[in-house]
């Protein structure tokens, strides 16, 4: 057997599989390992060169000196091409591949070493000798990818869709901060399924499922204030939705792009996204999606101070929603019903009241109150938004009792939901509460909001 002149030995990998060699590696008996190498023609000089040791060190090891240092053992394993797991250094990919293909793992040194260490650790923790380092618990374990199946079918795609529905429900109830990492982690797995073999019908459905997961990843990123990540996920969602030939989902993605930019005070950009979404929604013949996009277009016009276009768009949204058929709506748009239309109408009139007559405040209050009355408890974030807007409108109109009560409830909800959007939306309520200097309760509300926003 030859040894290359570079850093990698030309040693048959099967050498490491021989029973005596595996036994020596598992025991970290480097003297035996080196003697077995010498028997096949690998000199001390070559071993020294490959393992970055001196010839005198090699000689001492052959005479019985035990190698204890982890970094030296790692250097020996890497230099000679030995799978690290065979020496109990780490459960690496090479060892994992061997373990995954073995018919019986009981004689595998990788597994033996893992079990030995786990048993020793379990004994120490159980008898109270150690409980570990609390700071280390915050660090993630070394990630190990789940094997991707060679072939997938529709059932695999349906599982992705079910996970997305579950995570979306968590987002509605608890905010994006609770589930964003889970969505992104799930996407890592879901995207890898594109490597699997499947019929074309499954491929298209998989792209649609991936589009919706990216859609949710973008939305939850937006909810926690990661606007760059939100744009990235939403861009990928739009591509996948178009590839899957699903204009309804594409329209929904464009709606969410618009909402990101509306929140960032890029009103004209938001308006363009909403209008692009209307094209896709009309191609999909989905009145509910059309209604959602016109309602948000109205909100953008209201922020621009254009009452005529704002009212025209909100009326169009109302007409489209009234025409929406009762068939089951896709998960990504099923949330938009009369409660959301009323809530958006309330925001339209509240924002028009800033640049127009305060008569809009009464209309805004009515719409927001109606929206809250229709809200399911699971839509906690929406309730927080609407309570905040309603309290702001009521305080502006001089209704201190109702405004302070709703404001306090909104702040309490904001502390229970992981959403930066809610925190940001509290700013106008804080401003109007601070303007009511004659009211100690209003000043208390302003201080509460200040604490929450600073946290």
Short mmCIF file of C-alpha atoms in Angstrom, two decimals:
data_model
loop_
_atom_site.label_atom_id
_atom_site.label_comp_id
_atom_site.label_asym_id
_atom_site.label_seq_id
_atom_site.Cartn_x
_atom_site.Cartn_y
_atom_site.Cartn_z
CA UNK A 1 0.00 0.00 0.00
CA UNK A 2 1.29 3.45 -0.96
CA UNK A 3 1.20 6.78 0.76
CA UNK A 4 0.61 9.93 -1.27
CA UNK A 5 3.07 12.78 -1.10
CA UNK A 6 0.33 15.23 -0.04
CA UNK A 7 -1.64 15.45 3.17
CA UNK A 8 -4.04 12.58 2.46
CA UNK A 9 -2.83 8.98 2.78
CA UNK A 10 -3.49 6.56 -0.01
CA UNK A 11 -4.78 4.06 2.52
CA UNK A 12 -7.60 1.75 1.62
CA UNK A 13 -10.59 2.89 3.75
CA UNK A 14 -11.39 -0.76 4.32
CA UNK A 15 -8.37 -0.90 6.62
CA UNK A 16 -10.35 1.03 9.25
CA UNK A 17 -13.12 -1.59 9.02
CA UNK A 18 -10.93 -4.55 9.99
CA UNK A 19 -11.94 -5.91 13.40
CA UNK A 20 -8.56 -5.46 15.06
CA UNK A 21 -8.21 -1.92 13.72
CA UNK A 22 -11.74 -0.99 14.79
CA UNK A 23 -11.03 -2.33 18.26
CA UNK A 24 -7.81 -0.32 18.54
CA UNK A 25 -9.51 2.86 17.28
CA UNK A 26 -12.41 2.49 19.71
CA UNK A 27 -9.91 2.12 22.58
CA UNK A 28 -7.79 4.98 21.20
CA UNK A 29 -4.85 2.58 21.28
CA UNK A 30 -2.69 4.55 18.88
CA UNK A 31 0.33 2.29 19.41
CA UNK A 32 -1.59 -0.64 17.90
CA UNK A 33 -2.99 1.61 15.14
CA UNK A 34 0.52 2.73 14.18
CA UNK A 35 1.91 -0.82 14.29
CA UNK A 36 -0.88 -2.03 12.00
CA UNK A 37 -0.04 0.80 9.60
CA UNK A 38 3.63 -0.14 9.65
CA UNK A 39 2.70 -3.70 8.70
CA UNK A 40 1.23 -2.46 5.43
CA UNK A 41 4.23 -0.32 4.63
CA UNK A 42 3.45 3.08 6.17
CA UNK A 43 6.67 4.34 7.76
CA UNK A 44 7.05 6.34 10.96
CA UNK A 45 8.16 9.29 8.85
CA UNK A 46 4.95 9.20 6.77
CA UNK A 47 2.77 8.81 9.88
CA UNK A 48 4.53 11.81 11.44
CA UNK A 49 4.03 13.91 8.30
CA UNK A 50 0.37 13.01 7.99
CA UNK A 51 -0.50 13.58 11.65
CA UNK A 52 1.69 16.69 12.18
CA UNK A 53 3.70 14.88 14.87
CA UNK A 54 7.45 14.54 15.20
CA UNK A 55 9.10 11.17 14.55
CA UNK A 56 10.15 11.09 18.19
CA UNK A 57 6.48 11.40 19.23
CA UNK A 58 5.58 8.52 16.94
CA UNK A 59 8.38 6.47 18.45
CA UNK A 60 7.20 7.20 22.00
CA UNK A 61 3.63 6.24 21.11
CA UNK A 62 4.84 2.96 19.61
CA UNK A 63 6.66 2.32 22.90
CA UNK A 64 3.38 2.68 24.80
CA UNK A 65 2.80 6.37 25.45
CA UNK A 66 -0.96 6.98 25.52
CA UNK A 67 -2.44 9.85 23.49
CA UNK A 68 -4.95 11.75 25.65
CA UNK A 69 -5.27 15.23 24.10
CA UNK A 70 -8.47 15.63 22.11
CA UNK A 71 -6.89 17.95 19.54
CA UNK A 72 -4.03 15.50 18.92
CA UNK A 73 -6.48 12.61 18.49
CA UNK A 74 -8.49 14.74 16.08
CA UNK A 75 -5.36 15.63 14.13
CA UNK A 76 -4.43 11.95 13.89
CA UNK A 77 -7.92 10.98 12.71
CA UNK A 78 -8.07 13.74 10.10
CA UNK A 79 -4.51 13.21 8.92
CA UNK A 80 -4.90 9.47 8.38
CA UNK A 81 -8.45 9.66 7.03
CA UNK A 82 -10.01 7.84 9.98
CA UNK A 83 -13.72 8.61 10.58
CA UNK A 84 -13.67 10.61 13.81
CA UNK A 85 -16.59 8.69 15.21
CA UNK A 86 -14.54 5.49 15.16
CA UNK A 87 -12.39 7.05 17.87
CA UNK A 88 -15.34 8.43 19.82
CA UNK A 89 -14.34 11.99 18.98
CA UNK A 90 -17.56 13.08 17.37
CA UNK A 91 -20.47 11.44 15.64
CA UNK A 92 -19.62 12.73 12.20
CA UNK A 93 -21.19 12.21 8.79
CA UNK A 94 -18.81 9.35 7.89
CA UNK A 95 -19.65 7.45 11.02
CA UNK A 96 -23.34 8.23 10.59
CA UNK A 97 -23.26 6.78 7.09
CA UNK A 98 -21.67 3.60 8.38
CA UNK A 99 -24.13 3.33 11.23
CA UNK A 100 -27.05 3.97 8.90
CA UNK A 101 -26.13 1.12 6.58
CA UNK A 102 -25.06 -1.42 9.16
CA UNK A 103 -27.35 -4.36 9.72
CA UNK A 104 -26.54 -4.49 13.43
CA UNK A 105 -25.30 -1.47 15.41
CA UNK A 106 -24.29 -3.35 18.52
CA UNK A 107 -20.65 -3.67 17.46
CA UNK A 108 -20.35 -0.11 16.14
CA UNK A 109 -17.72 1.83 18.15
CA UNK A 110 -19.50 5.11 17.31
CA UNK A 111 -22.66 3.95 18.96
CA UNK A 112 -20.78 2.21 21.77
CA UNK A 113 -19.02 5.46 22.65
CA UNK A 114 -22.24 7.46 22.50
CA UNK A 115 -24.05 5.01 24.75
CA UNK A 116 -21.15 4.87 27.20
CA UNK A 117 -21.04 8.66 27.50
CA UNK A 118 -24.80 9.01 27.75
CA UNK A 119 -25.00 6.38 30.46
CA UNK A 120 -22.22 8.03 32.45
CA UNK A 121 -23.88 11.43 32.09
CA UNK A 122 -27.29 10.05 33.05
CA UNK A 123 -25.81 8.49 36.17
CA UNK A 124 -24.13 11.75 37.17
CA UNK A 125 -27.29 13.79 36.70
CA UNK A 126 -29.52 11.21 38.40
CA UNK A 127 -27.45 10.94 41.56
CA UNK A 128 -26.95 14.69 41.72
CA UNK A 129 -23.25 14.78 40.89
CA UNK A 130 -23.88 17.25 38.05
CA UNK A 131 -26.76 19.14 36.50
CA UNK A 132 -24.84 20.71 33.63
CA UNK A 133 -24.16 24.34 32.83
CA UNK A 134 -27.30 26.47 32.70
CA UNK A 135 -25.68 28.82 30.18
CA UNK A 136 -25.09 25.94 27.78
CA UNK A 137 -28.79 25.09 27.72
CA UNK A 138 -29.45 28.21 25.68
CA UNK A 139 -27.10 26.94 22.96
CA UNK A 140 -28.60 24.72 20.24
CA UNK A 141 -27.42 21.15 19.82
CA UNK A 142 -25.38 20.33 16.74
CA UNK A 143 -27.96 20.09 13.94
CA UNK A 144 -28.45 16.77 12.18
CA UNK A 145 -30.47 16.71 8.98
CA UNK A 146 -33.41 14.35 8.73
CA UNK A 147 -32.90 11.98 5.77
CA UNK A 148 -34.95 12.95 2.72
CA UNK A 149 -37.05 10.15 1.23
CA UNK A 150 -36.15 9.07 -2.28
CA UNK A 151 -39.75 9.26 -3.46
CA UNK A 152 -42.65 11.35 -2.14
CA UNK A 153 -46.36 11.44 -2.84
CA UNK A 154 -49.34 13.67 -2.19
CA UNK A 155 -49.51 12.56 1.45
CA UNK A 156 -46.10 14.14 2.08
CA UNK A 157 -47.27 17.45 0.63
CA UNK A 158 -50.46 17.32 2.69
CA UNK A 159 -48.31 16.96 5.82
CA UNK A 160 -46.46 20.16 4.90
CA UNK A 161 -49.79 21.94 4.43
CA UNK A 162 -51.04 20.67 7.79
CA UNK A 163 -47.92 21.96 9.56
CA UNK A 164 -48.33 25.34 7.88
CA UNK A 165 -51.96 25.56 9.07
CA UNK A 166 -50.89 24.75 12.62
CA UNK A 167 -48.09 27.34 12.62
CA UNK A 168 -50.40 29.96 11.08
CA UNK A 169 -52.88 29.42 13.91
CA UNK A 170 -50.06 29.98 16.43
CA UNK A 171 -49.13 33.19 14.64
CA UNK A 172 -52.71 34.49 14.84
CA UNK A 173 -53.01 33.69 18.55
CA UNK A 174 -49.54 34.37 19.92
CA UNK A 175 -47.68 36.44 17.32
CA UNK A 176 -44.82 35.75 14.94
CA UNK A 177 -42.23 35.77 17.71
CA UNK A 178 -43.60 32.49 19.03
CA UNK A 179 -43.45 30.52 15.79
CA UNK A 180 -41.17 32.22 13.25
CA UNK A 181 -38.16 30.01 13.97
CA UNK A 182 -40.38 26.94 13.69
CA UNK A 183 -41.66 28.10 10.29
CA UNK A 184 -38.13 28.73 9.01
CA UNK A 185 -36.91 25.37 10.35
CA UNK A 186 -39.84 23.59 8.71
CA UNK A 187 -38.98 25.33 5.44
CA UNK A 188 -35.47 23.87 5.61
CA UNK A 189 -37.00 20.39 5.57
CA UNK A 190 -39.77 21.17 3.09
CA UNK A 191 -37.41 22.65 0.50
CA UNK A 192 -35.22 19.55 0.59
CA UNK A 193 -38.18 17.49 -0.62
CA UNK A 194 -37.68 19.13 -4.01
CA UNK A 195 -34.78 16.69 -4.45
CA UNK A 196 -37.11 13.71 -4.14
CA UNK A 197 -38.71 11.91 -7.05
CA UNK A 198 -42.43 12.50 -7.55
CA UNK A 199 -45.10 12.87 -10.29
CA UNK A 200 -45.62 16.31 -11.87
CA UNK A 201 -48.94 16.78 -10.06
CA UNK A 202 -47.19 16.30 -6.73
CA UNK A 203 -44.38 18.65 -7.80
CA UNK A 204 -46.82 21.49 -8.52
CA UNK A 205 -48.64 20.93 -5.23
CA UNK A 206 -45.28 20.88 -3.43
CA UNK A 207 -44.31 24.23 -4.95
CA UNK A 208 -47.66 25.63 -3.84
CA UNK A 209 -47.11 24.32 -0.30
CA UNK A 210 -43.61 25.82 -0.27
CA UNK A 211 -44.99 29.14 -1.51
CA UNK A 212 -47.43 29.23 1.40
CA UNK A 213 -44.71 28.35 3.92
CA UNK A 214 -42.48 31.13 2.57
CA UNK A 215 -45.56 33.38 2.72
CA UNK A 216 -45.98 32.55 6.40
CA UNK A 217 -42.23 32.87 7.04
CA UNK A 218 -42.31 36.33 5.48
CA UNK A 219 -45.35 37.35 7.51
CA UNK A 220 -43.93 36.14 10.83
CA UNK A 221 -40.60 37.82 10.01
CA UNK A 222 -42.51 41.06 9.39
CA UNK A 223 -44.34 40.61 12.67
CA UNK A 224 -41.09 40.56 14.65
CA UNK A 225 -39.53 43.46 12.74
CA UNK A 226 -37.22 41.52 10.41
CA UNK A 227 -38.20 43.44 7.29
CA UNK A 228 -35.30 42.26 5.12
CA UNK A 229 -36.02 38.62 5.89
CA UNK A 230 -39.72 39.26 5.27
CA UNK A 231 -39.01 40.65 1.80
CA UNK A 232 -36.76 37.69 0.99
CA UNK A 233 -39.31 35.06 1.98
CA UNK A 234 -42.16 36.88 0.27
CA UNK A 235 -40.17 37.20 -2.96
CA UNK A 236 -39.54 33.45 -2.93
CA UNK A 237 -43.21 32.82 -2.09
CA UNK A 238 -44.32 34.84 -5.12
CA UNK A 239 -41.97 32.92 -7.43
CA UNK A 240 -43.18 29.56 -6.15
CA UNK A 241 -46.84 30.58 -6.35
CA UNK A 242 -46.45 31.66 -9.97
CA UNK A 243 -44.57 28.46 -10.80
CA UNK A 244 -47.39 26.46 -9.21
CA UNK A 245 -49.86 28.45 -11.37
CA UNK A 246 -51.82 29.65 -8.33
CA UNK A 247 -52.87 33.31 -8.87
CA UNK A 248 -54.89 33.36 -5.62
CA UNK A 249 -51.78 32.61 -3.56
CA UNK A 250 -49.69 35.03 -5.65
CA UNK A 251 -52.26 37.76 -4.91
CA UNK A 252 -52.05 36.99 -1.21
CA UNK A 253 -48.27 37.28 -1.26
CA UNK A 254 -48.53 40.67 -2.98
CA UNK A 255 -51.03 41.77 -0.33
CA UNK A 256 -48.51 40.88 2.38
CA UNK A 257 -45.74 42.69 0.53
CA UNK A 258 -47.99 45.73 0.53
CA UNK A 259 -48.67 45.44 4.26
CA UNK A 260 -44.95 45.30 5.04
CA UNK A 261 -44.40 48.57 3.20
CA UNK A 262 -47.55 50.18 4.57
CA UNK A 263 -46.21 49.56 8.07
CA UNK A 264 -42.83 51.04 7.06
CA UNK A 265 -44.55 54.25 5.84
CA UNK A 266 -43.71 53.51 2.21
CA UNK A 267 -47.30 54.20 1.23
CA UNK A 268 -46.86 54.58 -2.54
CA UNK A 269 -44.86 51.34 -2.70
CA UNK A 270 -47.56 49.58 -0.69
CA UNK A 271 -50.20 50.90 -3.08
CA UNK A 272 -48.34 49.43 -6.04
CA UNK A 273 -48.12 46.01 -4.39
CA UNK A 274 -51.86 46.06 -3.63
CA UNK A 275 -52.64 46.98 -7.23
CA UNK A 276 -50.42 44.20 -8.60
CA UNK A 277 -52.22 41.85 -6.25
CA UNK A 278 -55.58 42.91 -7.67
CA UNK A 279 -54.47 41.68 -11.12
CA UNK A 280 -53.65 38.23 -9.74
CA UNK A 281 -56.81 38.12 -7.61
CA UNK A 282 -59.00 38.87 -10.60
CA UNK A 283 -57.18 36.19 -12.62
CA UNK A 284 -58.04 33.78 -9.80
CA UNK A 285 -61.73 34.83 -9.82
CA UNK A 286 -61.53 35.02 -6.02
CA UNK A 287 -63.84 37.76 -4.77
CA UNK A 288 -62.59 37.42 -1.19
CA UNK A 289 -59.02 38.13 -2.26
CA UNK A 290 -60.14 41.01 -4.47
CA UNK A 291 -62.03 42.46 -1.49
CA UNK A 292 -58.97 42.16 0.76
CA UNK A 293 -56.75 43.99 -1.73
CA UNK A 294 -59.23 46.81 -2.37
CA UNK A 295 -59.72 47.27 1.38
CA UNK A 296 -55.99 47.67 1.89
CA UNK A 297 -55.74 49.94 -1.14
CA UNK A 298 -58.36 52.12 0.59
CA UNK A 299 -56.20 52.22 3.71
CA UNK A 300 -53.22 53.38 1.66
CA UNK A 301 -55.29 56.12 0.01
CA UNK A 302 -56.52 57.23 3.44
CA UNK A 303 -52.94 57.54 4.68
CA UNK A 304 -52.25 59.68 1.61
CA UNK A 305 -55.23 61.87 2.54
CA UNK A 306 -57.26 61.04 -0.60
CA UNK A 307 -60.77 60.56 0.78
CA UNK A 308 -62.47 60.09 -2.60
CA UNK A 309 -60.27 57.20 -3.70
CA UNK A 310 -60.20 55.72 -0.20
CA UNK A 311 -64.00 55.60 0.04
CA UNK A 312 -64.32 54.34 -3.53
CA UNK A 313 -61.93 51.45 -2.81
CA UNK A 314 -63.51 50.50 0.53
CA UNK A 315 -66.95 50.43 -1.10
CA UNK A 316 -65.57 48.19 -3.85
CA UNK A 317 -64.13 45.89 -1.18
CA UNK A 318 -67.53 45.68 0.52
CA UNK A 319 -69.24 44.81 -2.77
CA UNK A 320 -66.68 42.13 -3.62
CA UNK A 321 -66.93 40.50 -0.20
CA UNK A 322 -70.73 40.44 -0.46
CA UNK A 323 -70.34 38.59 -3.78
CA UNK A 324 -67.86 36.06 -2.39
CA UNK A 325 -69.19 32.56 -2.85
CA UNK A 326 -69.56 30.29 0.16
CA UNK A 327 -67.09 27.72 -1.16
CA UNK A 328 -64.20 26.97 1.17
CA UNK A 329 -61.54 29.66 0.81
CA UNK A 330 -57.81 28.78 0.73
CA UNK A 331 -56.09 28.89 4.12
CA UNK A 332 -54.04 31.95 3.21
CA UNK A 333 -57.13 34.14 2.65
CA UNK A 334 -59.83 32.46 4.75
CA UNK A 335 -59.16 34.89 7.60
CA UNK A 336 -60.53 37.83 5.62
CA UNK A 337 -64.22 38.22 6.37
CA UNK A 338 -66.58 40.90 7.65
CA UNK A 339 -64.53 41.40 10.82
CA UNK A 340 -61.39 42.24 8.84
CA UNK A 341 -63.33 44.42 6.42
CA UNK A 342 -64.86 46.33 9.33
CA UNK A 343 -61.45 46.67 10.99
CA UNK A 344 -59.86 48.02 7.80
CA UNK A 345 -62.84 50.34 7.26
CA UNK A 346 -62.30 51.63 10.77
CA UNK A 347 -58.63 52.32 10.04
CA UNK A 348 -59.56 54.09 6.80
CA UNK A 349 -61.93 56.47 8.57
CA UNK A 350 -59.57 56.94 11.52
CA UNK A 351 -56.76 58.01 9.17
CA UNK A 352 -59.09 60.22 7.11
CA UNK A 353 -60.01 62.01 10.33
CA UNK A 354 -56.40 63.20 10.59
CA UNK A 355 -56.66 65.29 7.41
CA UNK A 356 -60.44 65.73 7.18
CA UNK A 357 -63.30 66.50 9.53
CA UNK A 358 -63.55 64.65 12.83
CA UNK A 359 -66.91 63.27 11.68
CA UNK A 360 -64.88 60.30 10.46
CA UNK A 361 -64.02 59.46 14.10
CA UNK A 362 -67.57 58.35 14.87
CA UNK A 363 -67.67 56.13 11.77
CA UNK A 364 -64.27 54.68 12.65
CA UNK A 365 -65.43 53.90 16.19
CA UNK A 366 -68.49 52.09 14.91
CA UNK A 367 -66.54 49.94 12.46
CA UNK A 368 -63.83 49.05 14.97
CA UNK A 369 -66.41 48.17 17.63
CA UNK A 370 -68.21 45.92 15.14
CA UNK A 371 -64.93 44.24 14.20
CA UNK A 372 -64.11 43.47 17.82
CA UNK A 373 -67.58 42.05 18.38
CA UNK A 374 -66.99 39.49 15.64
CA UNK A 375 -63.51 38.43 16.66
CA UNK A 376 -62.84 34.85 17.69
CA UNK A 377 -60.58 34.67 20.80
CA UNK A 378 -58.00 32.81 18.75
CA UNK A 379 -57.37 35.99 16.72
CA UNK A 380 -55.65 37.65 19.66
CA UNK A 381 -53.29 39.79 17.60
CA UNK A 382 -56.14 41.21 15.52
CA UNK A 383 -58.02 42.03 18.72
CA UNK A 384 -54.97 43.86 20.02
CA UNK A 385 -54.72 45.93 16.83
CA UNK A 386 -58.40 46.84 16.91
CA UNK A 387 -58.45 47.67 20.62
CA UNK A 388 -55.45 49.95 20.11
CA UNK A 389 -57.07 51.72 17.16
CA UNK A 390 -60.43 51.98 18.94
CA UNK A 391 -58.86 53.42 22.10
CA UNK A 392 -56.95 55.97 20.02
CA UNK A 393 -60.14 57.06 18.22
CA UNK A 394 -62.10 57.30 21.48
CA UNK A 395 -59.45 59.38 23.23
CA UNK A 396 -59.23 61.69 20.23
CA UNK A 397 -63.02 62.09 20.37
CA UNK A 398 -62.90 62.86 24.11
CA UNK A 399 -64.43 59.59 25.34
CA UNK A 400 -61.94 59.13 28.17
CA UNK A 401 -63.73 56.31 29.99
CA UNK A 402 -64.01 53.97 26.99
CA UNK A 403 -60.67 55.01 25.53
CA UNK A 404 -58.73 54.34 28.71
CA UNK A 405 -60.45 51.00 29.32
CA UNK A 406 -59.78 49.78 25.79
CA UNK A 407 -56.26 51.20 25.88
CA UNK A 408 -55.42 49.31 29.07
CA UNK A 409 -56.76 46.09 27.56
CA UNK A 410 -54.72 46.67 24.39
CA UNK A 411 -51.51 47.18 26.37
CA UNK A 412 -52.16 44.04 28.41
CA UNK A 413 -52.63 42.03 25.21
CA UNK A 414 -49.46 43.55 23.75
CA UNK A 415 -47.46 42.09 26.64
CA UNK A 416 -48.90 38.63 25.99
CA UNK A 417 -48.27 38.47 22.24
CA UNK A 418 -44.86 38.30 20.60
CA UNK A 419 -45.38 40.91 17.91
CA UNK A 420 -43.35 44.02 17.19
CA UNK A 421 -46.16 45.29 14.99
CA UNK A 422 -48.41 45.55 18.03
CA UNK A 423 -45.72 47.47 19.90
CA UNK A 424 -45.29 49.84 16.95
CA UNK A 425 -49.05 50.38 16.66
CA UNK A 426 -49.15 51.57 20.28
CA UNK A 427 -47.25 54.74 19.36
CA UNK A 428 -50.29 56.79 18.22
CA UNK A 429 -52.21 55.71 21.33
CA UNK A 430 -49.31 56.81 23.52
CA UNK A 431 -49.19 60.17 21.74
CA UNK A 432 -52.89 60.92 22.19
CA UNK A 433 -52.79 59.76 25.84
CA UNK A 434 -49.92 62.15 26.54
CA UNK A 435 -51.97 64.99 25.05
CA UNK A 436 -54.60 64.47 27.75
CA UNK A 437 -52.44 66.11 30.43
CA UNK A 438 -55.48 66.88 32.63
CA UNK A 439 -56.11 63.16 33.17
CA UNK A 440 -53.88 61.24 35.53
CA UNK A 441 -55.26 57.96 34.15
CA UNK A 442 -54.30 58.98 30.62
CA UNK A 443 -50.78 59.76 31.81
CA UNK A 444 -50.63 56.35 33.49
CA UNK A 445 -51.65 54.71 30.21
CA UNK A 446 -48.94 56.65 28.37
CA UNK A 447 -46.36 55.50 30.92
CA UNK A 448 -47.48 51.87 30.57
CA UNK A 449 -47.07 52.07 26.81
CA UNK A 450 -43.65 53.69 27.21
CA UNK A 451 -42.49 50.77 29.37
CA UNK A 452 -43.80 48.18 26.89
CA UNK A 453 -42.23 49.90 23.88
CA UNK A 454 -38.89 50.22 25.66
CA UNK A 455 -38.78 46.55 26.71
#
